[in-house]
Amino acid sequence: VPHTQTGRVNEFFAPYRAKRNVRNAKMVAAVNGLMAKYGVTLDFEKDVLPLSNAAKGGSVTERHLSRALSEKLLARYPEGAALVRFLEEDMGFAISAKVRGYLMDETNPFRMYDLLGFIKSDVIGKFYIPATDECPDVRDVLALSEEVGAISAYAYLGDVGESVTGDKKAQKFEDDYLDDVIACVKSCGIRAVTYMPTRNTPEQLERLRRLCGENGLFQVSGEDINSPRQSFVIKAMETPLFSNLIDATWKLIEHETKGTPCC
């Protein structure tokens, strides 16, 4: 989004953020329905909102809810053995040996994030409410994108085996019908595809990159950082195969600051 147009974009999404917070509040109620009997409760206004940039117009997501719950659980069960026993015996969750080791270590500086990742991966299904009226029609979003000179992009997920970030369970997404997805992306007028070299396998990326090339879609690095255990240095980007993503990043920066077309 060109920097001169962020106000218009925020204006468009403001009512959708409000609708999202209605759902967020319902999920907090669901968390309390699940956890209150164990002495753990959340308050949306006091516990969740301060963890976000909602006061500056930012979105509140289930990750903020997960962090608030993580902090409450660590306060309620500060001892590693008690926390793991609660999750496994009282709640009935299966915890991998790696995550159990993280949670048992009370000196672990990333313990809150490790618990947040477990909640996001395994616990969230107990309180998650699917989005409905907070999702604008893609045609309206694309019309806005063209109005403000933004670059619309489809975020490729790809089927997940073992999660790189530790907060995603093994799950199938769009690989079984990716050809149709990319064809739909192109027909809708979406201009780019974002993907994550550290999330996906070489085979997944080879297929996706081929489809992007065949359909004339701009390719963008979509890496995100969800835990301090992830490095800000993406080693995968050092391979010449992804040099196009580095070039694309500079083009995006120029587009945002100067409005220069890049795709």
JSON list of N, CA and C in Angstrom, two decimals, residues 120-121 156-176 196 198-201 204 224 226:
[
{"chain": "A", "resi": 120, "resn": "LYS", "atom": "N", "xyz": [-1.83, -21.97, 20.40]},
{"chain": "A", "resi": 120, "resn": "LYS", "atom": "CA", "xyz": [-2.22, -21.65, 19.03]},
{"chain": "A", "resi": 120, "resn": "LYS", "atom": "C", "xyz": [-2.37, -22.91, 18.18]},
{"chain": "A", "resi": 121, "resn": "SER", "atom": "N", "xyz": [-1.56, -23.92, 18.47]},
{"chain": "A", "resi": 121, "resn": "SER", "atom": "CA", "xyz": [-1.58, -25.14, 17.68]},
{"chain": "A", "resi": 121, "resn": "SER", "atom": "C", "xyz": [-2.61, -26.15, 18.17]},
{"chain": "A", "resi": 156, "resn": "TYR", "atom": "N", "xyz": [0.10, -17.86, 0.00]},
{"chain": "A", "resi": 156, "resn": "TYR", "atom": "CA", "xyz": [0.13, -19.32, -0.12]},
{"chain": "A", "resi": 156, "resn": "TYR", "atom": "C", "xyz": [0.54, -19.92, 1.21]},
{"chain": "A", "resi": 157, "resn": "LEU", "atom": "N", "xyz": [-0.22, -20.91, 1.67]},
{"chain": "A", "resi": 157, "resn": "LEU", "atom": "CA", "xyz": [0.11, -21.62, 2.90]},
{"chain": "A", "resi": 157, "resn": "LEU", "atom": "C", "xyz": [0.85, -22.91, 2.59]},
{"chain": "A", "resi": 158, "resn": "GLY", "atom": "N", "xyz": [0.20, -23.79, 1.85]},
{"chain": "A", "resi": 158, "resn": "GLY", "atom": "CA", "xyz": [0.82, -25.09, 1.56]},
{"chain": "A", "resi": 158, "resn": "GLY", "atom": "C", "xyz": [0.61, -26.05, 2.71]},
{"chain": "A", "resi": 159, "resn": "ASP", "atom": "N", "xyz": [0.44, -27.31, 2.37]},
{"chain": "A", "resi": 159, "resn": "ASP", "atom": "CA", "xyz": [0.22, -28.32, 3.40]},
{"chain": "A", "resi": 159, "resn": "ASP", "atom": "C", "xyz": [1.38, -28.34, 4.38]},
{"chain": "A", "resi": 160, "resn": "VAL", "atom": "N", "xyz": [1.08, -28.55, 5.67]},
{"chain": "A", "resi": 160, "resn": "VAL", "atom": "CA", "xyz": [2.08, -28.51, 6.73]},
{"chain": "A", "resi": 160, "resn": "VAL", "atom": "C", "xyz": [2.32, -29.92, 7.26]},
{"chain": "A", "resi": 161, "resn": "GLY", "atom": "N", "xyz": [3.63, -30.28, 7.36]},
{"chain": "A", "resi": 161, "resn": "GLY", "atom": "CA", "xyz": [3.99, -31.51, 8.03]},
{"chain": "A", "resi": 161, "resn": "GLY", "atom": "C", "xyz": [4.34, -31.16, 9.46]},
{"chain": "A", "resi": 162, "resn": "GLU", "atom": "N", "xyz": [5.65, -31.02, 9.74]},
{"chain": "A", "resi": 162, "resn": "GLU", "atom": "CA", "xyz": [6.08, -30.52, 11.05]},
{"chain": "A", "resi": 162, "resn": "GLU", "atom": "C", "xyz": [6.27, -29.02, 10.95]},
{"chain": "A", "resi": 163, "resn": "SER", "atom": "N", "xyz": [5.59, -28.28, 11.83]},
{"chain": "A", "resi": 163, "resn": "SER", "atom": "CA", "xyz": [5.60, -26.82, 11.75]},
{"chain": "A", "resi": 163, "resn": "SER", "atom": "C", "xyz": [6.98, -26.25, 12.06]},
{"chain": "A", "resi": 164, "resn": "VAL", "atom": "N", "xyz": [7.45, -25.38, 11.17]},
{"chain": "A", "resi": 164, "resn": "VAL", "atom": "CA", "xyz": [8.74, -24.71, 11.39]},
{"chain": "A", "resi": 164, "resn": "VAL", "atom": "C", "xyz": [8.66, -23.79, 12.59]},
{"chain": "A", "resi": 165, "resn": "THR", "atom": "N", "xyz": [7.56, -23.08, 12.72]},
{"chain": "A", "resi": 165, "resn": "THR", "atom": "CA", "xyz": [7.41, -22.09, 13.78]},
{"chain": "A", "resi": 165, "resn": "THR", "atom": "C", "xyz": [6.92, -22.69, 15.10]},
{"chain": "A", "resi": 166, "resn": "GLY", "atom": "N", "xyz": [6.54, -23.95, 15.09]},
{"chain": "A", "resi": 166, "resn": "GLY", "atom": "CA", "xyz": [6.12, -24.62, 16.32]},
{"chain": "A", "resi": 166, "resn": "GLY", "atom": "C", "xyz": [4.72, -24.27, 16.78]},
{"chain": "A", "resi": 167, "resn": "ASP", "atom": "N", "xyz": [3.95, -23.53, 15.98]},
{"chain": "A", "resi": 167, "resn": "ASP", "atom": "CA", "xyz": [2.60, -23.17, 16.42]},
{"chain": "A", "resi": 167, "resn": "ASP", "atom": "C", "xyz": [1.55, -23.57, 15.39]},
{"chain": "A", "resi": 168, "resn": "LYS", "atom": "N", "xyz": [1.89, -24.53, 14.54]},
{"chain": "A", "resi": 168, "resn": "LYS", "atom": "CA", "xyz": [0.93, -25.00, 13.55]},
{"chain": "A", "resi": 168, "resn": "LYS", "atom": "C", "xyz": [0.92, -26.52, 13.55]},
{"chain": "A", "resi": 169, "resn": "LYS", "atom": "N", "xyz": [-0.24, -27.11, 13.64]},
{"chain": "A", "resi": 169, "resn": "LYS", "atom": "CA", "xyz": [-0.33, -28.56, 13.60]},
{"chain": "A", "resi": 169, "resn": "LYS", "atom": "C", "xyz": [-0.27, -29.04, 12.15]},
{"chain": "A", "resi": 170, "resn": "ALA", "atom": "N", "xyz": [0.04, -30.33, 11.99]},
{"chain": "A", "resi": 170, "resn": "ALA", "atom": "CA", "xyz": [0.05, -30.92, 10.65]},
{"chain": "A", "resi": 170, "resn": "ALA", "atom": "C", "xyz": [-1.34, -30.75, 10.04]},
{"chain": "A", "resi": 171, "resn": "GLN", "atom": "N", "xyz": [-1.39, -30.20, 8.86]},
{"chain": "A", "resi": 171, "resn": "GLN", "atom": "CA", "xyz": [-2.69, -29.83, 8.29]},
{"chain": "A", "resi": 171, "resn": "GLN", "atom": "C", "xyz": [-2.58, -29.66, 6.78]},
{"chain": "A", "resi": 172, "resn": "LYS", "atom": "N", "xyz": [-3.63, -30.05, 6.08]},
{"chain": "A", "resi": 172, "resn": "LYS", "atom": "CA", "xyz": [-3.66, -29.86, 4.63]},
{"chain": "A", "resi": 172, "resn": "LYS", "atom": "C", "xyz": [-4.34, -28.54, 4.30]},
{"chain": "A", "resi": 173, "resn": "PHE", "atom": "N", "xyz": [-3.78, -27.84, 3.31]},
{"chain": "A", "resi": 173, "resn": "PHE", "atom": "CA", "xyz": [-4.38, -26.60, 2.85]},
{"chain": "A", "resi": 173, "resn": "PHE", "atom": "C", "xyz": [-4.70, -26.72, 1.36]},
{"chain": "A", "resi": 174, "resn": "GLU", "atom": "N", "xyz": [-4.04, -25.96, 0.50]},
{"chain": "A", "resi": 174, "resn": "GLU", "atom": "CA", "xyz": [-4.50, -25.88, -0.88]},
{"chain": "A", "resi": 174, "resn": "GLU", "atom": "C", "xyz": [-3.72, -26.69, -1.90]},
{"chain": "A", "resi": 175, "resn": "ASP", "atom": "N", "xyz": [-2.75, -27.49, -1.47]},
{"chain": "A", "resi": 175, "resn": "ASP", "atom": "CA", "xyz": [-1.90, -28.17, -2.44]},
{"chain": "A", "resi": 175, "resn": "ASP", "atom": "C", "xyz": [-2.66, -29.12, -3.37]},
{"chain": "A", "resi": 176, "resn": "ASP", "atom": "N", "xyz": [-3.70, -29.74, -2.87]},
{"chain": "A", "resi": 176, "resn": "ASP", "atom": "CA", "xyz": [-4.44, -30.70, -3.70]},
{"chain": "A", "resi": 176, "resn": "ASP", "atom": "C", "xyz": [-5.12, -30.05, -4.89]},
{"chain": "A", "resi": 196, "resn": "MET", "atom": "N", "xyz": [6.53, -18.50, 1.86]},
{"chain": "A", "resi": 196, "resn": "MET", "atom": "CA", "xyz": [7.57, -18.53, 2.90]},
{"chain": "A", "resi": 196, "resn": "MET", "atom": "C", "xyz": [8.56, -19.66, 2.64]},
{"chain": "A", "resi": 198, "resn": "THR", "atom": "N", "xyz": [10.90, -20.72, 4.41]},
{"chain": "A", "resi": 198, "resn": "THR", "atom": "CA", "xyz": [11.19, -21.53, 5.60]},
{"chain": "A", "resi": 198, "resn": "THR", "atom": "C", "xyz": [10.01, -22.40, 6.02]},
{"chain": "A", "resi": 199, "resn": "ARG", "atom": "N", "xyz": [8.84, -22.13, 5.49]},
{"chain": "A", "resi": 199, "resn": "ARG", "atom": "CA", "xyz": [7.66, -22.90, 5.89]},
{"chain": "A", "resi": 199, "resn": "ARG", "atom": "C", "xyz": [7.47, -24.13, 5.00]},
{"chain": "A", "resi": 200, "resn": "ASN", "atom": "N", "xyz": [7.79, -23.99, 3.72]},
{"chain": "A", "resi": 200, "resn": "ASN", "atom": "CA", "xyz": [7.41, -24.99, 2.74]},
{"chain": "A", "resi": 200, "resn": "ASN", "atom": "C", "xyz": [8.59, -25.81, 2.23]},
{"chain": "A", "resi": 201, "resn": "THR", "atom": "N", "xyz": [8.30, -26.95, 1.64]},
{"chain": "A", "resi": 201, "resn": "THR", "atom": "CA", "xyz": [9.33, -27.82, 1.12]},
{"chain": "A", "resi": 201, "resn": "THR", "atom": "C", "xyz": [9.80, -27.32, -0.25]},
{"chain": "A", "resi": 204, "resn": "GLN", "atom": "N", "xyz": [7.19, -28.07, -2.87]},
{"chain": "A", "resi": 204, "resn": "GLN", "atom": "CA", "xyz": [6.04, -27.16, -2.85]},
{"chain": "A", "resi": 204, "resn": "GLN", "atom": "C", "xyz": [6.39, -25.84, -3.52]},
{"chain": "A", "resi": 224, "resn": "ASP", "atom": "N", "xyz": [7.08, -14.61, 8.17]},
{"chain": "A", "resi": 224, "resn": "ASP", "atom": "CA", "xyz": [6.67, -13.92, 9.39]},
{"chain": "A", "resi": 224, "resn": "ASP", "atom": "C", "xyz": [7.40, -14.52, 10.59]},
{"chain": "A", "resi": 226, "resn": "ASN", "atom": "N", "xyz": [6.98, -15.52, 14.47]},
{"chain": "A", "resi": 226, "resn": "ASN", "atom": "CA", "xyz": [5.97, -15.78, 15.51]},
{"chain": "A", "resi": 226, "resn": "ASN", "atom": "C", "xyz": [6.57, -16.10, 16.87]}
]
